[in-house]
Short mmCIF file of C-alpha atoms (C1' of nucleotides) in Angstrom, two decimals:
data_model
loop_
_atom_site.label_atom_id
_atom_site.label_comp_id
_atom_site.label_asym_id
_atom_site.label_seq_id
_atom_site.Cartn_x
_atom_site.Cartn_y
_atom_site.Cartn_z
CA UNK A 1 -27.28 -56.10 2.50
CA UNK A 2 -24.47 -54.90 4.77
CA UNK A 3 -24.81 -52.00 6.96
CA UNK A 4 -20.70 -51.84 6.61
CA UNK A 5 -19.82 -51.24 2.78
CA UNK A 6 -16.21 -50.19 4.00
CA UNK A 7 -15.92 -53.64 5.07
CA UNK A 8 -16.09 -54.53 1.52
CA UNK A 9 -12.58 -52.72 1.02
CA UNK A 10 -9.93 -55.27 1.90
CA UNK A 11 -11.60 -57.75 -0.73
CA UNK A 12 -9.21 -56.64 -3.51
CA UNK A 13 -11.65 -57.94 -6.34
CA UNK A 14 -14.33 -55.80 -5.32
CA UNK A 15 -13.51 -53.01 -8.88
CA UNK A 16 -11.70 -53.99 -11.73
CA UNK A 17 -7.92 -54.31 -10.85
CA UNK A 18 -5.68 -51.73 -11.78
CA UNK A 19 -4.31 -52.56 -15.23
CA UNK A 20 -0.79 -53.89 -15.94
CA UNK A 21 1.18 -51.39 -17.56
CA UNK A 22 1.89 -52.13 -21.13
CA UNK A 23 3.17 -50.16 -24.27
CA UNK A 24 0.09 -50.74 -25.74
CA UNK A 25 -1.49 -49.60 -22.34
CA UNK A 26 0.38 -46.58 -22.28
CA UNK A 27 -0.66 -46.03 -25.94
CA UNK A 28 -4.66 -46.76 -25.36
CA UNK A 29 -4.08 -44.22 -22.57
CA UNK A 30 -2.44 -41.24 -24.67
CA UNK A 31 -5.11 -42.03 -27.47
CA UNK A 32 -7.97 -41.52 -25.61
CA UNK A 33 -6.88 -38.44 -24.13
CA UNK A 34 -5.76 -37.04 -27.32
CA UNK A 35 -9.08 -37.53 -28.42
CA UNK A 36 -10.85 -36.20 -25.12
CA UNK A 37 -8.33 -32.77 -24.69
CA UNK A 38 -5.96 -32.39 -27.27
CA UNK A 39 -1.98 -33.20 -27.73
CA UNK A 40 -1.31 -30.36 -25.06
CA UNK A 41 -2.45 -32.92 -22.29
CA UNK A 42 -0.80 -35.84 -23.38
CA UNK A 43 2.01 -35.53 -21.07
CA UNK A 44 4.28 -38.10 -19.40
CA UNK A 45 2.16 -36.85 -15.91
CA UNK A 46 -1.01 -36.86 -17.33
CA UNK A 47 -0.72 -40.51 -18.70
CA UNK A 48 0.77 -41.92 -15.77
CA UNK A 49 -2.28 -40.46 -13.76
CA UNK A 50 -4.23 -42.33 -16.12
CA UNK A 51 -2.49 -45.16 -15.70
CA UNK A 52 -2.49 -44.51 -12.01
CA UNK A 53 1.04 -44.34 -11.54
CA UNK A 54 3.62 -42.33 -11.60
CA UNK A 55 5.46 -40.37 -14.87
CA UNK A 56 8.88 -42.54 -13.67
CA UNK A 57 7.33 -45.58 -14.59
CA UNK A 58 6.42 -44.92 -18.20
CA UNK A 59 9.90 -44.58 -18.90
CA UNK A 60 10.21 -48.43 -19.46
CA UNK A 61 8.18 -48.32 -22.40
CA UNK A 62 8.56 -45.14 -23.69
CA UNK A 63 12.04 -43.49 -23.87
CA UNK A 64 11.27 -39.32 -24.48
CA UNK A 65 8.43 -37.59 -24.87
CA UNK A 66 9.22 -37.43 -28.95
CA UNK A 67 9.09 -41.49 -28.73
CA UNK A 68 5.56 -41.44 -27.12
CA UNK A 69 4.46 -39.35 -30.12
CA UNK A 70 5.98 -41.22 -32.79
CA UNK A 71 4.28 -44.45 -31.64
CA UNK A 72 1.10 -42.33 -31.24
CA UNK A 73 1.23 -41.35 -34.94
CA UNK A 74 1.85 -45.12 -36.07
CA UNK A 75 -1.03 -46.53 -33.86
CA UNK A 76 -3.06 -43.79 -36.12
CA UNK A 77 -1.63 -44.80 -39.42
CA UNK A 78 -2.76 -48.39 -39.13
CA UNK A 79 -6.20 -48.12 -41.38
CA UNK A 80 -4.38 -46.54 -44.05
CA UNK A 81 -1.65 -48.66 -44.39
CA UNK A 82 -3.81 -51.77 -44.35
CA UNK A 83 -6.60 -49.85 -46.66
CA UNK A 84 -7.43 -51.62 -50.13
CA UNK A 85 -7.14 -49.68 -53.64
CA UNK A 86 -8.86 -49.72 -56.59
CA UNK A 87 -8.82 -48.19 -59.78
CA UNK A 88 -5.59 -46.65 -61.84
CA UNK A 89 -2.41 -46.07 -60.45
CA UNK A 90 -3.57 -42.23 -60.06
CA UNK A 91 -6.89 -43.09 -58.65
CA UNK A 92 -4.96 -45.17 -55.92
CA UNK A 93 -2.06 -42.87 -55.39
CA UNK A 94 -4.99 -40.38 -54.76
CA UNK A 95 -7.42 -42.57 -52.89
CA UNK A 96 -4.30 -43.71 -50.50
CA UNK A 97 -2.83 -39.92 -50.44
CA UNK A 98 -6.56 -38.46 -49.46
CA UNK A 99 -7.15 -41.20 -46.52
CA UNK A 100 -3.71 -40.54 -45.39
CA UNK A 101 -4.60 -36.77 -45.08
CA UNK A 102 -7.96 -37.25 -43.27
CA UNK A 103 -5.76 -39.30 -40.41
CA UNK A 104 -3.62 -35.99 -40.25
CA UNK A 105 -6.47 -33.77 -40.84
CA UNK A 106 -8.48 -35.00 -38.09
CA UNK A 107 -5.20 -34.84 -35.75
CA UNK A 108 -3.52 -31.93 -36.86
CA UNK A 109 -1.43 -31.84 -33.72
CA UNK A 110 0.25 -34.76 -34.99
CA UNK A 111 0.76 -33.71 -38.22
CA UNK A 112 2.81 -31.40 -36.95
CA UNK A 113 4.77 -33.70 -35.28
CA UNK A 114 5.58 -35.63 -38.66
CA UNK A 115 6.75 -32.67 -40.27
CA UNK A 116 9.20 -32.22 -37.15
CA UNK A 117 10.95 -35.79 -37.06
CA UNK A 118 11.25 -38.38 -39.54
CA UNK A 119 8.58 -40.88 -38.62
CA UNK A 120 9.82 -44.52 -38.99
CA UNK A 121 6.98 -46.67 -37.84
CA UNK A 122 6.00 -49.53 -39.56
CA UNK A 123 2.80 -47.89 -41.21
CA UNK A 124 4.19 -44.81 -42.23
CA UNK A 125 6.40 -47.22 -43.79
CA UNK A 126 4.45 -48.99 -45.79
CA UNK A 127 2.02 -46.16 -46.51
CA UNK A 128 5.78 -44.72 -48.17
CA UNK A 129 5.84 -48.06 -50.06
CA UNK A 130 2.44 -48.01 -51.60
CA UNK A 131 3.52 -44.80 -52.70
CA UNK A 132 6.87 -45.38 -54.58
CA UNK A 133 5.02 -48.89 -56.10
CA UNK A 134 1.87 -46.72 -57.67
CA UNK A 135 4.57 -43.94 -59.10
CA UNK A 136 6.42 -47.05 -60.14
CA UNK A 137 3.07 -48.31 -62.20
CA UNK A 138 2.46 -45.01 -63.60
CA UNK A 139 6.40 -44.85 -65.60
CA UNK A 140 7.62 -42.34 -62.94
CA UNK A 141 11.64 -42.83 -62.68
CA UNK A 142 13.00 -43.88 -59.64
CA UNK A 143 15.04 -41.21 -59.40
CA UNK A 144 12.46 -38.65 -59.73
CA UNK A 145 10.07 -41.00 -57.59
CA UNK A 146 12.51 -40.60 -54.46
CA UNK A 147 12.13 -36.57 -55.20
CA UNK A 148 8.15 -36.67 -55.36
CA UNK A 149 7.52 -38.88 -52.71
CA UNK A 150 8.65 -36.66 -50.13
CA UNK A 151 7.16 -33.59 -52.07
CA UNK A 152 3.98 -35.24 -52.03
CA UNK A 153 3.97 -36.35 -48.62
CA UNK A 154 5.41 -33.34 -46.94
CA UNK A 155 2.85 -31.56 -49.37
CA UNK A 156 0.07 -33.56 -47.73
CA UNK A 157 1.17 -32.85 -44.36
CA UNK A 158 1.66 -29.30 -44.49
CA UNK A 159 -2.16 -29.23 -46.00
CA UNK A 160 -3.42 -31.15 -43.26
CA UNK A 161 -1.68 -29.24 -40.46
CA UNK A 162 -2.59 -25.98 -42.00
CA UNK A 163 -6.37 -26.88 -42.52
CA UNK A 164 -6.90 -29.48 -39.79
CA UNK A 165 -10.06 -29.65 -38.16
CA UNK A 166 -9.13 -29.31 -34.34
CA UNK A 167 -10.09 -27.53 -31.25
CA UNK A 168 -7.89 -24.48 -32.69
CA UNK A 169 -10.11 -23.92 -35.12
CA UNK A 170 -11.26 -21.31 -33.55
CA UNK A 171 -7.99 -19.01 -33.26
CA UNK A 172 -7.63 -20.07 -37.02
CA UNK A 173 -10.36 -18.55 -37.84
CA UNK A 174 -9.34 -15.47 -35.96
CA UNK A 175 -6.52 -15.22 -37.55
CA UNK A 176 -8.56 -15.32 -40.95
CA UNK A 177 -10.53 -12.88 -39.95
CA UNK A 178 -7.69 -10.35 -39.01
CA UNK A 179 -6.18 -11.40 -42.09
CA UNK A 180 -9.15 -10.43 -44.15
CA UNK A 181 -9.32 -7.46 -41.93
CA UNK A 182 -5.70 -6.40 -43.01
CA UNK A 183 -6.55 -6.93 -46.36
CA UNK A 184 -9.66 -5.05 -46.56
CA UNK A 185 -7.80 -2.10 -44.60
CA UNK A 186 -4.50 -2.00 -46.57
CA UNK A 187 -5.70 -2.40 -50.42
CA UNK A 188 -3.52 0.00 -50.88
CA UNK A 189 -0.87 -1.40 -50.25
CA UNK A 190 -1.86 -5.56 -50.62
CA UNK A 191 -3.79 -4.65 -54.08
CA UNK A 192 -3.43 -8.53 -55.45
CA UNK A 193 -4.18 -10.01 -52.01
CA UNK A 194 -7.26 -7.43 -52.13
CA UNK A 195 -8.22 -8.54 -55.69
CA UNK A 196 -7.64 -12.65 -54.64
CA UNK A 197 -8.97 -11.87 -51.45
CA UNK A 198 -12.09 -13.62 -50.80
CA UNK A 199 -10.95 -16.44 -53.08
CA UNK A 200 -7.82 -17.26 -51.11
CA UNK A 201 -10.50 -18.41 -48.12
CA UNK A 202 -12.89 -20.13 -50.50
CA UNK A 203 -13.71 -23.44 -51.43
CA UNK A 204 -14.40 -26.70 -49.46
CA UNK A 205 -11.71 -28.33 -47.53
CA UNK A 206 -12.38 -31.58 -50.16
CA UNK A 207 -12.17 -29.62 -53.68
CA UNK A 208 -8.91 -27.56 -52.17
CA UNK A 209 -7.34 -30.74 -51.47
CA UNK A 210 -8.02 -32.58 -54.15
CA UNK A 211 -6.97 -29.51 -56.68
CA UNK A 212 -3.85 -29.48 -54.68
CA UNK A 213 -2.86 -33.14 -54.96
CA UNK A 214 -4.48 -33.08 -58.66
CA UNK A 215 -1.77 -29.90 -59.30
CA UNK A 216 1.33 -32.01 -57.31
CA UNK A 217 0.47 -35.42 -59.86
CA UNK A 218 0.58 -33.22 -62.67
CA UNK A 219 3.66 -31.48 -61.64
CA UNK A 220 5.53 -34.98 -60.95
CA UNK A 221 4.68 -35.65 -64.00
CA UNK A 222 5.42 -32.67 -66.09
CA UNK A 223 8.80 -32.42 -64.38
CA UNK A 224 11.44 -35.39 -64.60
CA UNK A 225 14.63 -35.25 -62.30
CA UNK A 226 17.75 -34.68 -64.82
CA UNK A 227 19.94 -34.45 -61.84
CA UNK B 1 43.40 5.32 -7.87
CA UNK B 2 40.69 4.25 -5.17
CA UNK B 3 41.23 1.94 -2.86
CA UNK B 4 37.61 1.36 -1.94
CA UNK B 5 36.30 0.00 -5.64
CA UNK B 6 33.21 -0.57 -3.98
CA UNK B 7 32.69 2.78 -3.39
CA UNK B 8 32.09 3.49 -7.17
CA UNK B 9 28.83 1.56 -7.11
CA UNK B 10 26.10 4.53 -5.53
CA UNK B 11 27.42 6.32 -9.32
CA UNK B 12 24.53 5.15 -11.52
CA UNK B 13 26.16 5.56 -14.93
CA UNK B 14 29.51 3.32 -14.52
CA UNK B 15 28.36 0.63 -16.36
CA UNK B 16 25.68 0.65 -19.37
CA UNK B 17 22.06 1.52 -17.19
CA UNK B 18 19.62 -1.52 -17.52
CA UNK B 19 17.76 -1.33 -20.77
CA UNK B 20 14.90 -0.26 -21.18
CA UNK B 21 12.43 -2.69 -21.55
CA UNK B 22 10.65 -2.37 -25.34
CA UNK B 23 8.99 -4.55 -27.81
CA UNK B 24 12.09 -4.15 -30.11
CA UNK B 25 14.23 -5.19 -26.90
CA UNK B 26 12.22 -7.87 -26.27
CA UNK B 27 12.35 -9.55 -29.57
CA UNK B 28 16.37 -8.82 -29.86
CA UNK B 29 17.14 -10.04 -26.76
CA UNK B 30 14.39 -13.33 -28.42
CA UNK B 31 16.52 -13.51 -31.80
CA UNK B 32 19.95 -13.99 -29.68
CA UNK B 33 18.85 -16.50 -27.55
CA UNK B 34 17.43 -18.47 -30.88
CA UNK B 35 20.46 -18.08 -32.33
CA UNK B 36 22.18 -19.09 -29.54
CA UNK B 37 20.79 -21.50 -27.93
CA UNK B 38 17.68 -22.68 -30.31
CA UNK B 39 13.92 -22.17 -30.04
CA UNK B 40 13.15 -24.42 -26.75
CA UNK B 41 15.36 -21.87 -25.32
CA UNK B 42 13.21 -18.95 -26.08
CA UNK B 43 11.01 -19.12 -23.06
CA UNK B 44 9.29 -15.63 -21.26
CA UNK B 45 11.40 -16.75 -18.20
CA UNK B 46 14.84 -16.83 -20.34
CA UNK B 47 14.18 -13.67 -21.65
CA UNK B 48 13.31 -11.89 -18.69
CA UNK B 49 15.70 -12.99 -17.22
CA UNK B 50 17.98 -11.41 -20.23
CA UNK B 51 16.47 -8.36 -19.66
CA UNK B 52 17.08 -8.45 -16.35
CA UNK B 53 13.73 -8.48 -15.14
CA UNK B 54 10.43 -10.97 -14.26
CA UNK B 55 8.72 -12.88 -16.89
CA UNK B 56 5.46 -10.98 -15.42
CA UNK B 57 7.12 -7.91 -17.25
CA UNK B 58 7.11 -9.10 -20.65
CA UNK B 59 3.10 -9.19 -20.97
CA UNK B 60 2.76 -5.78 -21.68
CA UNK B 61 4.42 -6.14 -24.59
CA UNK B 62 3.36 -9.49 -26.11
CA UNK B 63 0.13 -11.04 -25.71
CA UNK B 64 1.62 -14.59 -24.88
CA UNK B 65 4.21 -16.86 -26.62
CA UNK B 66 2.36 -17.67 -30.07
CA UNK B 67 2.28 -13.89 -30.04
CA UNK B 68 6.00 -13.85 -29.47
CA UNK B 69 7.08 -16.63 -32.18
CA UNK B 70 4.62 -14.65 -34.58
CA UNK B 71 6.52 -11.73 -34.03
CA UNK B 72 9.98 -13.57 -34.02
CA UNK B 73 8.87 -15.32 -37.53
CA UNK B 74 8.09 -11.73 -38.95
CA UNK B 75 11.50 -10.30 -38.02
CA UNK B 76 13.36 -12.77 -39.63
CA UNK B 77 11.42 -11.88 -43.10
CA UNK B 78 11.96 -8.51 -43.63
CA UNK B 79 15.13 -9.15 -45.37
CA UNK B 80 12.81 -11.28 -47.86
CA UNK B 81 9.91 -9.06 -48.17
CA UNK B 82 11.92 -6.09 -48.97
CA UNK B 83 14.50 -7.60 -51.93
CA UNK B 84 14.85 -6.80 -54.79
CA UNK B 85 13.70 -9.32 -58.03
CA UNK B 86 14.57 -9.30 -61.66
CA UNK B 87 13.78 -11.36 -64.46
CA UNK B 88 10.80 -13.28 -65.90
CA UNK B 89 8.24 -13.90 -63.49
CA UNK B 90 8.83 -17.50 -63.45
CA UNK B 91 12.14 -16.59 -61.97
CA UNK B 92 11.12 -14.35 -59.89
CA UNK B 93 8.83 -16.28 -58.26
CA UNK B 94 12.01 -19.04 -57.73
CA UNK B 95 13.80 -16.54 -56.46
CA UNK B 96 11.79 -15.33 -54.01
CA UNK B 97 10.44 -18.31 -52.61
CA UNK B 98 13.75 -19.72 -52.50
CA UNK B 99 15.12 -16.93 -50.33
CA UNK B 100 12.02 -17.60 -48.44
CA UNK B 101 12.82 -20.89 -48.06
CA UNK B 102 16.22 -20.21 -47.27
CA UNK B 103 15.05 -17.88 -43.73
CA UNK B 104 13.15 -20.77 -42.89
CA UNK B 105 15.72 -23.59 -44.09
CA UNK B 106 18.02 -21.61 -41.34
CA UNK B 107 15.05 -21.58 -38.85
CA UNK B 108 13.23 -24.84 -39.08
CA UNK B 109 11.79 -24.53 -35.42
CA UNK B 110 10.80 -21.09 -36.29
CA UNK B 111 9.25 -22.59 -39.80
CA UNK B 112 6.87 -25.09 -37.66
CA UNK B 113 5.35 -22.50 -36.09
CA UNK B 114 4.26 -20.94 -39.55
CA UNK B 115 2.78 -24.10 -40.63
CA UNK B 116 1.11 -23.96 -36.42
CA UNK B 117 -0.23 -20.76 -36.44
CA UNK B 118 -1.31 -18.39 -39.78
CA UNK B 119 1.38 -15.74 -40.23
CA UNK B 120 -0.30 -12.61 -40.11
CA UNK B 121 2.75 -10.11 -40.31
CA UNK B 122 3.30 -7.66 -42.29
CA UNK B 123 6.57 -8.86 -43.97
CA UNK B 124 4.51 -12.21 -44.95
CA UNK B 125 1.97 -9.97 -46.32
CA UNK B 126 4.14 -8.22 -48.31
CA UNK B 127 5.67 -11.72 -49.53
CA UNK B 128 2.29 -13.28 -50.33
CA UNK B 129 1.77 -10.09 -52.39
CA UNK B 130 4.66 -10.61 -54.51
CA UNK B 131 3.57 -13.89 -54.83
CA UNK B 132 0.18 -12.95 -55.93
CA UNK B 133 1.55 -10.37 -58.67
CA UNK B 134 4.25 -12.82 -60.45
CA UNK B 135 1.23 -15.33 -60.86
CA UNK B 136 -0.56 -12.73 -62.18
CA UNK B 137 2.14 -11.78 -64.72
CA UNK B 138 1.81 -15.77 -65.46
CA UNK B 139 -1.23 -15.35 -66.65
CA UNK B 140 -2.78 -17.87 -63.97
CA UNK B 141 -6.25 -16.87 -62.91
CA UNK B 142 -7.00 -15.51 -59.49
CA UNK B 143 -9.23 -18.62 -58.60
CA UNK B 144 -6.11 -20.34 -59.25
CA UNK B 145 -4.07 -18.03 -57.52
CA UNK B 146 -5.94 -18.20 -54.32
CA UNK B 147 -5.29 -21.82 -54.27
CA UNK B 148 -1.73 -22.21 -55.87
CA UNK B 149 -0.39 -19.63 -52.96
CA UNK B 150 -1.72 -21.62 -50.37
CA UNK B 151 -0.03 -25.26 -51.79
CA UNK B 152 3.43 -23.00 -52.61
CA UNK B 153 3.92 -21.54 -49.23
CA UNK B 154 2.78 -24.16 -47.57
CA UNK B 155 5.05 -26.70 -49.90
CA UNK B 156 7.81 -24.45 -49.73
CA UNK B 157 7.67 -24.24 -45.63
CA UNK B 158 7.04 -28.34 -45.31
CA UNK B 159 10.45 -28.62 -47.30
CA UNK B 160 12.18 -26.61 -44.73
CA UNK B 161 10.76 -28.12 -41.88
CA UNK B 162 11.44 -31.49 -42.83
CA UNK B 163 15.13 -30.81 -43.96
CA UNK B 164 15.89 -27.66 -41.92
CA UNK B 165 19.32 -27.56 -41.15
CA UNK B 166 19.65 -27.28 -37.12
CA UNK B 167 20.73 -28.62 -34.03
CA UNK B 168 18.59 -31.15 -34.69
CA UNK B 169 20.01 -32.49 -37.59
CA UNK B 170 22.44 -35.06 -35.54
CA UNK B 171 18.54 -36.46 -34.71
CA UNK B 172 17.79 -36.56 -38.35
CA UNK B 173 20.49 -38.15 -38.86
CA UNK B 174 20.02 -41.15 -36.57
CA UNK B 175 16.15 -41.36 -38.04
CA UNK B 176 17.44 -41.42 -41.34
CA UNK B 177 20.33 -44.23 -40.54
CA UNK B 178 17.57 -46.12 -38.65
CA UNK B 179 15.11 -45.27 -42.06
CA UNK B 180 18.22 -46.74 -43.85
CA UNK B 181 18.67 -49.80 -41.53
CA UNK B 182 15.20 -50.81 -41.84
CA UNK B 183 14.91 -50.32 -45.59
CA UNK B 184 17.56 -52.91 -45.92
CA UNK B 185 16.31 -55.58 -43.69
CA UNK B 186 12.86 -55.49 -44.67
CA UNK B 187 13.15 -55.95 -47.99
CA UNK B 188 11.04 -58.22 -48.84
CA UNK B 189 8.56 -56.04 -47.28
CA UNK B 190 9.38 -53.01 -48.56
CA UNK B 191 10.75 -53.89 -52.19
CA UNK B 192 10.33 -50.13 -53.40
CA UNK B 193 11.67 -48.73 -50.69
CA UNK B 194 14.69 -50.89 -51.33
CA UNK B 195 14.84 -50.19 -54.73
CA UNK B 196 14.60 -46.62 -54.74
CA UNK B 197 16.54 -46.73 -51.28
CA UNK B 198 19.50 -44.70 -52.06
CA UNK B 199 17.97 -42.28 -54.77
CA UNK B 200 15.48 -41.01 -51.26
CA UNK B 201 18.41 -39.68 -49.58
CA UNK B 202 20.07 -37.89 -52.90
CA UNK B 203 20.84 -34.88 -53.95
CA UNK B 204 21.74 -31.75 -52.61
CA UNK B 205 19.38 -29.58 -50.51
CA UNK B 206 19.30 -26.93 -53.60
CA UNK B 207 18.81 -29.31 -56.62
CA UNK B 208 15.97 -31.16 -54.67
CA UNK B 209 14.12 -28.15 -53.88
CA UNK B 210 15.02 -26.06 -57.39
CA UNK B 211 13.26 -29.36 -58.83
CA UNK B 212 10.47 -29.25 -56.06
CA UNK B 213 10.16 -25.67 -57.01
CA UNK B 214 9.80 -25.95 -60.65
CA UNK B 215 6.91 -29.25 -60.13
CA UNK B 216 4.58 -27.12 -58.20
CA UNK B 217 5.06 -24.34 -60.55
CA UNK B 218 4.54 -26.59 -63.25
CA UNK B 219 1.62 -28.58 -61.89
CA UNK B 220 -0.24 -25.52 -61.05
CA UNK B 221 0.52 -24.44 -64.55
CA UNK B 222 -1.14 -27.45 -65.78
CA UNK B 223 -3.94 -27.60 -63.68
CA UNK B 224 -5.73 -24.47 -63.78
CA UNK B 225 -8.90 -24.63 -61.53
CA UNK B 226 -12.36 -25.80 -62.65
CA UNK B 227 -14.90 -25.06 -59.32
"C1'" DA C 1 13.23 -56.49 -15.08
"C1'" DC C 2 10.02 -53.54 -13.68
"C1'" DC C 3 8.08 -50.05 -10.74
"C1'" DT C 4 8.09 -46.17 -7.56
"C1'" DG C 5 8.68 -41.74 -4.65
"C1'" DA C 6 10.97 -38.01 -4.53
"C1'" DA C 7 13.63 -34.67 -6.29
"C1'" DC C 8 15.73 -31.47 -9.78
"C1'" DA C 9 15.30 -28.06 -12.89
"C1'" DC C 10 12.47 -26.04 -15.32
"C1'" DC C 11 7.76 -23.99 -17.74
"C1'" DG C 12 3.43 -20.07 -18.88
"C1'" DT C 13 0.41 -17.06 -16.93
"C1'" DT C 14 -2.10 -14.28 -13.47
"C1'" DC C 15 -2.68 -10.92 -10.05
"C1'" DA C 16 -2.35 -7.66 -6.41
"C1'" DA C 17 0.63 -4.20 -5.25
"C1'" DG C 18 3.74 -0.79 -6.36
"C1'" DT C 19 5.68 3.40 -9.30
"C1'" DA D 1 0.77 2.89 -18.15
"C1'" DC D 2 4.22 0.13 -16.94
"C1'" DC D 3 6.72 -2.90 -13.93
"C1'" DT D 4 7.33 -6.29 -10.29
"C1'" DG D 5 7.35 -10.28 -6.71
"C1'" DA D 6 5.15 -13.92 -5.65
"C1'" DA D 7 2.26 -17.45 -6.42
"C1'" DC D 8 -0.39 -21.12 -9.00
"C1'" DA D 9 -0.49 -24.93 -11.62
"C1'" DC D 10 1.86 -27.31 -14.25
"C1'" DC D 11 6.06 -29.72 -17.21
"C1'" DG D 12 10.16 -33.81 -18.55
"C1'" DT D 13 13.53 -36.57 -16.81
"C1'" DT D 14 16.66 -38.86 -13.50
"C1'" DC D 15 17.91 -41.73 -9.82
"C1'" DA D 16 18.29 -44.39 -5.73
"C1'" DA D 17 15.59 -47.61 -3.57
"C1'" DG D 18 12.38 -51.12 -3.60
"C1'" DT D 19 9.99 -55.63 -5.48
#
DNA sequence: ACCTGAACACCGTTCAAGT
DNA sequence: ACCTGAACACCGTTCAAGT
């Protein structure tokens, strides 16, 4: 055993070397610390720390800070867009339409970022395709197909970002509180949100969502484009 | 007429005194840098500096800047919360949520932050109220209620996100060329999304979200709740 | 072509000290 | 109670210079 473990330094194959920088590097990196801290820390610094290098050199790979998240939501979308369906059209459409929200519901930080720009990975477009096929089989028209498929998906979103399960969970539920507060204190004036009240916080995350995507099918459906 | 100008200065009224530094000052001086120069713009440090003063100043006033978008948000409904409606319910509920939709449509980075954060201001009280009451008049039970508000709003503020007319649009635009572009090359991939191609880009902003509208109405109408 | 150091031009928030 | 200067601990992005 040496008595000199610093003369171990100069052999440079001593810890595992320092990996190459790739997209899917930079990617890998991003994930795990959206996982570990939140979207908040996934910055252009904090990756390239990771990465032990600097933010300049990401910039090969990645061209803005809104490109970085838009390949971060594809990388996410991959199990659903690969997923296998059975059943009717509806029981796909739903089946597809729930996974999709669980991705978004488990990173509602991201959600938020597909509601902001128009993502154009390959997933989310296929994930739109599986869509459009199952309204397809189930004698929706095209035309009011290209209406509902951004109803329903922006629908989706908006669920999942508004009820995701995150580290901010916790000022949600502040919020819920002073908002059941508010209502309590002003029946006076709030008498219906009063009445409603304690319903408009009830129910499991599951039913709510599937009521609401049961109440968007049946809307589709009950309402063909004329336009 | 002096020929020292300078001299002026020691008088303390010659031009309009500093003012004074308020809640309802801060969030003006807020709404005309949005307006101006768009949300990213609306930092403590811009308006301080505004106001002539240190961003240190502003936290007596506003807790910290989710405090200050809430509080930007609930300004910009008071026009909505205090209209007046007329008609059947059914149209009064279109009416309000499209005005609704309309602040938002104007505000789209302002609308992301509703979907962020729980709006807990008294204008969106007053809204969700009126929303509450016409679904009442509809004869749709409060268990229903509870649940229909949450997919309307929520629907209703997705819609304006996604096609929120902004600086940001010339962005859209490019995503939805590039959405266009890779419709047409992959389609052998994509067959629906060739198909319906076209038809997903259709339609003015109105008709799409009149017929939007009328399918959640509708599909809550037909899907009254069971748990 | 890829990578880097250094710089530029910003952020939000806190805190001790003033009035 | 309100206001302030200064500091702390960060950001994204660019660019000239290196390999």
């Amino acid at each position: 055993v040496s008595a000199h473990p610093e003369s171990r330094s100069p052999n440079r194959r001593e810890r595992p070397a320092k990996p190459a920088l790739t997209r899917e590097g930079i990617i890998d990196a991003a994930l795990s610390i959206l996982e570990d801290e939140g979207l908040e820390k996934v910055t252009m610094r904090r990756i390239a720390t990771a990465l032990d290098t600097g933010p300049a050199s990401l910039y090969v790979y990645v061209r803005n800070t809104a490109d970085l998240h838009a390949q971060i939501l594809d990388e996410l979308l991959d199990p659903v867009a690969t997923m296998s369906l059975e059943g009717t059209w509806r029981e796909q459409l739903s089946e597809l339409l729930t996974r999709y929200a669980r991705v978004l519901f488990d990173h509602p930080e991201i959600a938020r970022i597909t509601m902001t720009t128009q993502p154009v990975g390959q997933n989310y477009f296929a994930i739109a395709e599986t869509v459009l096929r199952l309204l397809n089989e189930g004698n929706v028209s095209d035309a009011t197909s290209a209406w509902a498929i951004d109803l329903l998906l922006a629908s989706v979103t908006a669920s999942a970002v508004a009820h995701g399960a995150d580290r901010e969970q916790a000022d949600a539920r502040n919020a819920a509180l002073l908002a059941a507060r508010l209502s309590e204190i002003d029946a006076e004036k709030y008498p219906r949100i009063a009445t409603v009240g304690s319903e408009l916080l009830s129910g499991e995350g599951p039913d709510r969502f599937a009521w609401a995507l049961d109440a968007l099918i049946n809307g589709i459906l009950a309402t063909p484009r004329r336009i």
